[in-house]
Amino acid sequence: MDPQNPIAAVTHHDPYPYYADLVESRPFYRDDALGMWVASSAAAVDAILTDRRLRVRPPGAQVPPALVGTAAGTIFGHLVRMNDGSPHQALKPAIAAAIDGVDRHRVVSEAVRLLARSVGADIGKCNLNTVLFTLPVAVVARLLGATDQELPIIVEAINDFVKCIPAHATPEAIAAANQAATQLLGIFRQPAAGRTDGLFSELVRGTRKDSDIDSGAVAANAIGLMSQTCEATAGLIGNTLVAFARNLDLLTLAKHKHDAIEAIVSEVARHDSPIQNTRRFAAEACRVAGVTIAQGDAILVVLAAANRDPQANPAPHQFTPGRNTSRIFTFGAGLHKCPGAALANSIATIVVRELIAGGFDARDHASVRYWPSANARIPDLGAVAG
């Protein structure tokens, strides 16, 4: 049975025939039941993501109402990926430059070290869900200069903080997120002297000359990098493991040719996107992709459908690592394109490589359920692998 709507499709066992139908028959349409427009084709998605009249937050609601005046709201209000104001635009180049400057060898060494530390010698029998939700955050935290002693606190706090982001977050989730936000701000607002070698110190150095950027904004966006990592990279690792389970020839290739894993991870990002959709809101009445949008209207941007649009990627339903040309919408486009895409791919590639080398058994993961989410596709890989 097809999903009821594009939001239900996120956790459907196979939403891609449904997405293909949207691309072909409803590339940009109004869904009255959802109360928003839905963009599914590559052309519509690209037009919306690159139109500056379409914002990431509703007009007049920079911070979700439930978070106003809270620690979580303080972080949210500073996040460049959630805002379009001039201070946020000034911070974006510094974030992109700092991420671009991350030493790939350090990413590898931290990921390998932390995985071995967290799961022990028998990687083949590790708790894969724990790996998905803790390891990527821990790696980014270390790149930001966090100590090993701080990692358990940071990882737990990030997993609590992200629970406040969905519109349907419960009061209990918001309370836990606020407590987590207070902890995280306390850690990352400390003087940068304690974090002189890492991504956080590069962020500080990159923003010192701009008087519009304060230390709170830098700390909030360091936290934002980890919160983005929490779901997107978890989904990328998990969906890659599921791809191996459903195509054992692909797993054999990865076992015998480790340098193929990076191309496989990149194709998973397109073929089974960890972030299936995002949203935009019209700051003014406008016409985009042939449709007139009223001020305040919401648009659901179905990234996963656009990834499978044949106009963007020939033979889009075939899993083809190392495509000569590949248009991947998973990490966005335009002003709010995620600067951490390459970092997420690197972390996922390293973790997948180590799991395979350590004895990952794909057979139990061909059929999975997905963690409840309105936009992130993250498989529940069960308590034990192997």
Coordinates of C-alpha atoms in Angstrom, one line a residue:
M1 CA 0.0 0.0 0.0
D2 CA 1.3 3.5 -0.9
P3 CA 2.0 6.0 1.9
Q4 CA -0.9 8.2 2.8
N5 CA 1.1 11.4 2.1
P6 CA 4.7 12.5 1.6
I7 CA 5.3 12.8 5.4
A8 CA 4.1 9.2 6.0
A9 CA 6.4 8.2 3.1
V10 CA 9.5 9.0 5.2
T11 CA 9.1 5.8 7.3
H12 CA 7.4 3.6 4.7
H13 CA 9.2 0.4 3.9
D14 CA 9.5 1.5 0.2
P15 CA 8.3 5.0 -0.6
Y16 CA 10.0 5.3 -3.9
P17 CA 7.3 4.1 -6.3
Y18 CA 5.0 6.7 -4.6
Y19 CA 7.7 9.4 -5.0
A20 CA 8.1 8.4 -8.7
D21 CA 4.4 8.9 -9.2
L22 CA 4.6 12.4 -7.5
V23 CA 7.5 13.4 -9.8
E24 CA 5.6 12.3 -12.9
S25 CA 2.0 13.4 -12.1
R26 CA 2.3 15.9 -9.3
P27 CA 5.6 17.7 -9.5
F28 CA 4.3 20.7 -7.5
Y29 CA 0.8 20.6 -6.0
R30 CA -1.3 21.7 -3.1
D31 CA -2.0 19.1 -0.4
D32 CA -5.0 20.5 1.5
A33 CA -4.9 17.7 4.0
L34 CA -1.4 18.6 5.0
G35 CA -2.1 22.3 4.6
M36 CA 0.9 23.0 2.5
W37 CA 2.3 22.9 -1.0
V38 CA 4.4 19.8 -2.0
A39 CA 7.4 20.0 -4.4
S40 CA 8.7 16.7 -5.7
S41 CA 10.4 17.1 -9.1
A42 CA 14.0 18.1 -9.4
A43 CA 13.0 21.3 -11.2
A44 CA 10.5 22.4 -8.6
V45 CA 12.8 21.5 -5.7
D46 CA 15.7 23.3 -7.2
A47 CA 13.6 26.4 -7.9
I48 CA 12.3 26.5 -4.3
L49 CA 15.6 25.9 -2.6
T50 CA 17.3 28.6 -4.5
D51 CA 14.6 31.3 -4.2
R52 CA 15.5 33.8 -1.5
R53 CA 11.8 34.8 -1.0
L54 CA 11.2 31.3 0.5
R55 CA 12.6 31.0 4.0
V56 CA 13.4 28.2 6.3
R57 CA 11.1 29.6 9.1
P58 CA 7.6 31.1 8.9
P59 CA 7.4 34.9 8.8
G60 CA 7.5 36.3 12.3
A61 CA 8.5 32.9 13.9
Q62 CA 12.2 32.8 13.8
V63 CA 12.1 30.5 16.9
P64 CA 9.3 28.0 17.4
P65 CA 6.7 29.5 19.9
A66 CA 7.2 26.6 22.4
L67 CA 11.0 27.4 22.6
V68 CA 10.8 31.2 22.9
G69 CA 12.7 32.4 26.0
T70 CA 14.3 29.0 26.6
A71 CA 17.9 27.7 26.3
A72 CA 16.9 25.6 23.4
G73 CA 15.3 28.7 21.8
T74 CA 18.5 30.6 22.3
I75 CA 20.4 28.0 20.3
F76 CA 17.7 27.7 17.7
G77 CA 17.6 31.5 17.2
H78 CA 21.3 31.5 16.3
L79 CA 21.4 28.6 13.9
V80 CA 22.4 29.7 10.4
R81 CA 20.5 26.8 8.8
M82 CA 17.3 28.0 10.5
N83 CA 17.5 31.7 9.8
D84 CA 17.9 34.2 7.0
G85 CA 19.0 37.4 8.9
S86 CA 22.2 39.3 8.2
P87 CA 24.0 38.1 11.3
H88 CA 23.3 34.6 10.2
Q89 CA 24.5 35.2 6.7
A90 CA 27.8 36.7 8.1
L91 CA 28.5 33.5 10.1
K92 CA 27.9 31.1 7.2
P93 CA 31.2 31.7 5.4
A94 CA 33.1 31.1 8.6
I95 CA 31.3 27.8 9.2
A96 CA 31.9 26.6 5.7
A97 CA 35.6 27.6 5.8
A98 CA 36.1 25.9 9.1
I99 CA 34.5 22.7 7.9
D100 CA 36.4 22.7 4.7
G101 CA 39.6 23.0 6.7
V102 CA 39.0 19.9 8.8
D103 CA 41.9 17.4 8.4
R104 CA 40.5 14.2 6.7
H105 CA 43.2 12.1 8.5
R106 CA 41.9 13.4 11.9
V107 CA 38.3 12.4 10.9
V108 CA 39.6 8.9 10.1
S109 CA 41.6 8.5 13.3
E110 CA 38.9 9.8 15.6
A111 CA 36.2 7.7 14.0
V112 CA 38.3 4.5 14.2
R113 CA 39.4 5.2 17.7
L114 CA 36.0 6.1 19.1
L115 CA 34.3 3.1 17.4
A116 CA 36.9 0.7 18.9
R117 CA 36.5 2.4 22.3
S118 CA 32.7 2.2 22.2
V119 CA 32.1 -1.3 20.9
G120 CA 35.2 -3.2 21.9
A121 CA 37.0 -5.8 20.0
D122 CA 34.0 -7.7 18.6
I123 CA 32.6 -5.0 16.2
G124 CA 30.5 -7.6 14.4
K125 CA 28.3 -8.0 17.5
C126 CA 27.9 -4.3 18.4
N127 CA 24.7 -2.5 19.1
L128 CA 24.2 -0.8 15.7
N129 CA 21.6 1.6 16.9
T130 CA 24.0 2.9 19.5
V131 CA 26.6 3.3 16.8
L132 CA 24.2 5.2 14.6
F133 CA 23.1 7.7 17.2
T134 CA 26.3 8.2 19.2
L135 CA 29.4 7.8 17.1
P136 CA 28.9 10.5 14.4
V137 CA 28.1 13.1 17.2
A138 CA 31.1 12.0 19.2
V139 CA 33.4 12.4 16.2
V140 CA 32.1 15.9 15.4
A141 CA 32.4 16.8 19.1
R142 CA 36.0 15.7 19.1
L143 CA 36.7 17.7 15.9
L144 CA 35.2 20.7 17.8
G145 CA 37.7 20.2 20.6
A146 CA 35.7 18.3 23.2
T147 CA 37.6 16.1 25.5
D148 CA 36.9 12.4 25.9
Q149 CA 35.6 13.1 29.4
E150 CA 33.0 15.5 27.9
L151 CA 31.8 13.2 25.1
P152 CA 29.2 11.1 27.1
I153 CA 27.6 14.3 28.4
I154 CA 27.6 15.9 24.9
V155 CA 26.3 12.9 23.0
E156 CA 23.4 12.4 25.5
A157 CA 22.6 16.1 25.5
I158 CA 22.6 16.3 21.6
N159 CA 20.2 13.4 21.4
D160 CA 17.9 15.1 23.9
F161 CA 18.2 18.5 22.2
V162 CA 17.1 17.3 18.8
K163 CA 13.8 16.1 20.3
C164 CA 12.6 19.7 20.5
I165 CA 13.0 20.4 16.8
P166 CA 9.9 18.6 15.4
A167 CA 6.7 20.7 15.5
H168 CA 5.0 17.9 17.4
A169 CA 7.5 17.8 20.2
T170 CA 5.9 17.0 23.6
P171 CA 6.3 19.2 26.7
E172 CA 8.5 16.5 28.2
A173 CA 10.7 16.4 25.1
I174 CA 11.0 20.2 25.2
A175 CA 11.9 20.2 28.9
A176 CA 14.6 17.6 28.3
A177 CA 15.9 19.6 25.3
N178 CA 16.1 22.8 27.4
Q179 CA 18.1 21.0 30.1
A180 CA 20.4 19.6 27.4
A181 CA 20.7 23.0 25.7
T182 CA 21.8 24.6 29.0
Q183 CA 24.5 21.9 29.4
L184 CA 25.7 22.3 25.8
L185 CA 25.9 26.1 26.0
G186 CA 27.8 25.8 29.3
I187 CA 30.4 23.6 27.6
F188 CA 30.8 25.5 24.3
R189 CA 30.6 29.0 25.8
Q190 CA 33.8 28.3 27.8
P191 CA 36.8 30.4 26.7
A192 CA 38.2 29.1 23.4
A193 CA 41.6 28.8 25.1
G194 CA 40.6 25.3 26.2
R195 CA 39.8 24.4 22.6
T196 CA 42.8 25.7 20.6
D197 CA 43.1 22.8 18.2
G198 CA 40.0 22.0 16.3
L199 CA 36.9 23.1 14.4
F200 CA 35.5 25.2 17.2
S201 CA 38.7 27.3 17.5
E202 CA 38.6 27.8 13.7
L203 CA 35.0 29.0 14.0
V204 CA 36.1 31.5 16.7
R205 CA 39.1 32.7 14.6
G206 CA 36.9 33.0 11.5
T207 CA 34.4 35.3 13.2
R208 CA 36.6 37.6 15.3
K209 CA 36.6 40.4 12.7
D210 CA 32.9 40.6 12.5
S211 CA 31.3 42.6 15.3
D212 CA 27.8 41.3 14.5
I213 CA 28.8 37.8 15.5
D214 CA 28.9 37.0 19.2
S215 CA 30.3 34.1 21.1
G216 CA 26.8 32.7 21.8
A217 CA 26.2 32.4 18.0
V218 CA 29.4 30.5 17.5
A219 CA 28.6 28.2 20.4
A220 CA 25.1 27.6 19.1
N221 CA 26.2 26.8 15.6
A222 CA 28.9 24.4 17.0
I223 CA 25.9 22.7 18.8
G224 CA 24.0 22.9 15.5
L225 CA 26.7 21.0 13.6
M226 CA 26.4 18.1 16.1
S227 CA 22.6 18.1 16.0
Q228 CA 22.6 18.0 12.2
T229 CA 25.0 15.1 12.4
C230 CA 22.8 13.3 14.9
E231 CA 20.1 12.3 12.4
A232 CA 21.6 12.9 8.9
T233 CA 24.7 10.8 9.5
A234 CA 22.9 8.2 11.5
G235 CA 20.5 7.7 8.5
L236 CA 23.3 7.7 6.0
I237 CA 25.2 4.9 7.9
G238 CA 22.1 2.9 8.6
N239 CA 20.7 3.1 5.0
T240 CA 24.1 2.1 3.7
L241 CA 24.0 -1.0 5.9
V242 CA 20.5 -1.8 4.7
A243 CA 21.6 -1.4 1.1
F244 CA 24.3 -4.1 1.8
A245 CA 21.6 -6.3 3.3
R246 CA 19.4 -6.0 0.2
N247 CA 22.3 -6.5 -2.2
L248 CA 24.9 -9.0 -1.0
D249 CA 26.9 -8.5 -4.1
L250 CA 27.4 -4.9 -3.1
L251 CA 28.6 -6.1 0.3
T252 CA 31.1 -8.5 -1.3
L253 CA 32.4 -5.6 -3.4
A254 CA 32.8 -3.4 -0.3
K255 CA 34.6 -6.3 1.6
H256 CA 37.1 -6.8 -1.2
K257 CA 37.5 -3.2 -2.4
H258 CA 37.4 -0.8 0.5
D259 CA 37.9 2.2 -1.7
A260 CA 34.5 1.5 -3.3
I261 CA 32.7 2.2 0.0
E262 CA 32.9 6.0 -0.4
A263 CA 31.1 5.8 -3.8
I264 CA 28.5 3.4 -2.3
V265 CA 27.8 5.8 0.6
S266 CA 27.5 8.7 -1.8
E267 CA 25.0 6.8 -3.9
V268 CA 23.0 5.8 -0.8
A269 CA 22.7 9.6 0.0
R270 CA 20.9 9.9 -3.4
H271 CA 19.1 6.6 -3.7
D272 CA 17.8 6.2 -0.1
S273 CA 18.2 9.7 1.3
P274 CA 18.7 10.0 5.1
I275 CA 16.9 13.3 5.0
Q276 CA 13.8 12.9 2.9
N277 CA 12.3 16.3 3.0
T278 CA 12.6 19.9 4.3
R279 CA 10.3 22.9 4.5
R280 CA 10.2 26.5 3.1
F281 CA 7.9 29.4 3.9
A282 CA 7.0 32.3 1.7
A283 CA 8.2 35.6 3.2
E284 CA 6.1 37.4 0.5
A285 CA 3.6 36.5 -2.2
C286 CA 5.5 35.1 -5.1
R287 CA 5.4 33.0 -8.2
V288 CA 7.8 30.1 -8.3
A289 CA 8.0 27.0 -10.5
G290 CA 4.9 28.2 -12.3
V291 CA 2.8 28.4 -9.1
T292 CA 1.6 31.4 -7.2
I293 CA 2.4 31.2 -3.5
A294 CA 0.7 33.4 -0.9
Q295 CA 2.7 35.0 1.9
G296 CA 3.1 32.7 4.8
D297 CA 2.4 29.5 2.7
A298 CA 4.4 26.4 3.7
I299 CA 6.1 24.2 1.1
L300 CA 7.1 20.6 1.8
V301 CA 10.3 20.1 -0.3
V302 CA 10.6 16.3 -1.0
L303 CA 14.3 15.9 -1.5
A304 CA 14.2 12.1 -1.8
A305 CA 11.7 12.3 -4.7
A306 CA 13.9 14.9 -6.5
N307 CA 16.9 12.5 -6.1
R308 CA 14.9 9.9 -8.1
D309 CA 13.8 12.3 -10.8
P310 CA 15.1 11.0 -14.2
Q311 CA 15.5 14.6 -15.3
A312 CA 18.2 15.0 -12.6
N313 CA 19.7 11.5 -12.6
P314 CA 19.3 9.0 -15.5
A315 CA 18.0 5.6 -14.6
P316 CA 17.3 7.0 -11.1
H317 CA 16.0 3.8 -9.5
Q318 CA 19.2 1.9 -10.3
F319 CA 21.8 1.8 -7.5
T320 CA 24.9 2.9 -9.4
P321 CA 27.9 3.8 -7.3
G322 CA 30.3 6.2 -8.9
R323 CA 27.8 7.8 -11.3
N324 CA 29.5 10.0 -13.8
T325 CA 27.0 12.8 -13.1
S326 CA 24.8 12.8 -10.0
R327 CA 22.5 15.5 -8.7
I328 CA 22.0 14.9 -5.0
F329 CA 19.4 17.1 -3.2
T330 CA 19.8 15.4 0.2
F331 CA 22.0 18.2 1.6
G332 CA 19.9 21.0 0.1
A333 CA 20.9 23.6 -2.5
G334 CA 21.2 27.4 -2.6
L335 CA 21.6 29.6 0.4
H336 CA 21.0 26.9 2.9
K337 CA 22.9 24.0 1.4
C338 CA 24.5 22.0 4.2
P339 CA 28.2 22.8 4.4
G340 CA 28.8 19.5 6.2
A341 CA 27.9 17.2 3.4
A342 CA 31.4 16.0 2.7
L343 CA 32.1 15.6 6.4
A344 CA 29.0 13.5 6.9
N345 CA 30.0 11.3 3.9
S346 CA 33.5 10.9 5.3
I347 CA 32.3 9.8 8.8
A348 CA 29.7 7.4 7.3
T349 CA 32.4 5.9 4.9
I350 CA 34.8 5.3 7.8
V351 CA 32.2 3.8 10.1
V352 CA 30.8 1.5 7.4
R353 CA 34.3 0.4 6.4
E354 CA 35.2 -0.5 10.0
L355 CA 31.9 -2.3 10.6
I356 CA 32.5 -4.4 7.5
A357 CA 36.1 -5.1 8.4
G358 CA 35.0 -6.1 11.9
G359 CA 32.5 -8.7 10.7
F360 CA 29.2 -6.9 10.0
D361 CA 26.5 -9.4 9.1
A362 CA 24.0 -8.0 6.7
R363 CA 21.5 -10.9 6.7
D364 CA 19.3 -9.6 9.5
H365 CA 18.8 -6.2 8.1
A366 CA 17.1 -6.6 4.7
S367 CA 13.7 -5.9 6.2
V368 CA 13.7 -3.1 8.8
R369 CA 11.4 -0.6 10.4
Y370 CA 12.3 3.1 10.6
W371 CA 12.5 5.4 13.6
P372 CA 9.4 7.7 13.8
S373 CA 10.3 11.0 12.0
A374 CA 8.6 13.5 9.7
N375 CA 11.8 14.1 7.7
A376 CA 14.7 11.7 8.6
R377 CA 14.8 8.1 7.3
I378 CA 16.8 6.2 9.9
P379 CA 16.4 2.4 10.1
D380 CA 16.0 0.6 13.4
L381 CA 18.7 -2.0 13.2
G382 CA 17.8 -3.8 16.4
A383 CA 19.7 -4.4 19.5
V384 CA 22.4 -6.8 18.2
A385 CA 24.0 -7.3 14.8
G386 CA 25.5 -10.6 13.9

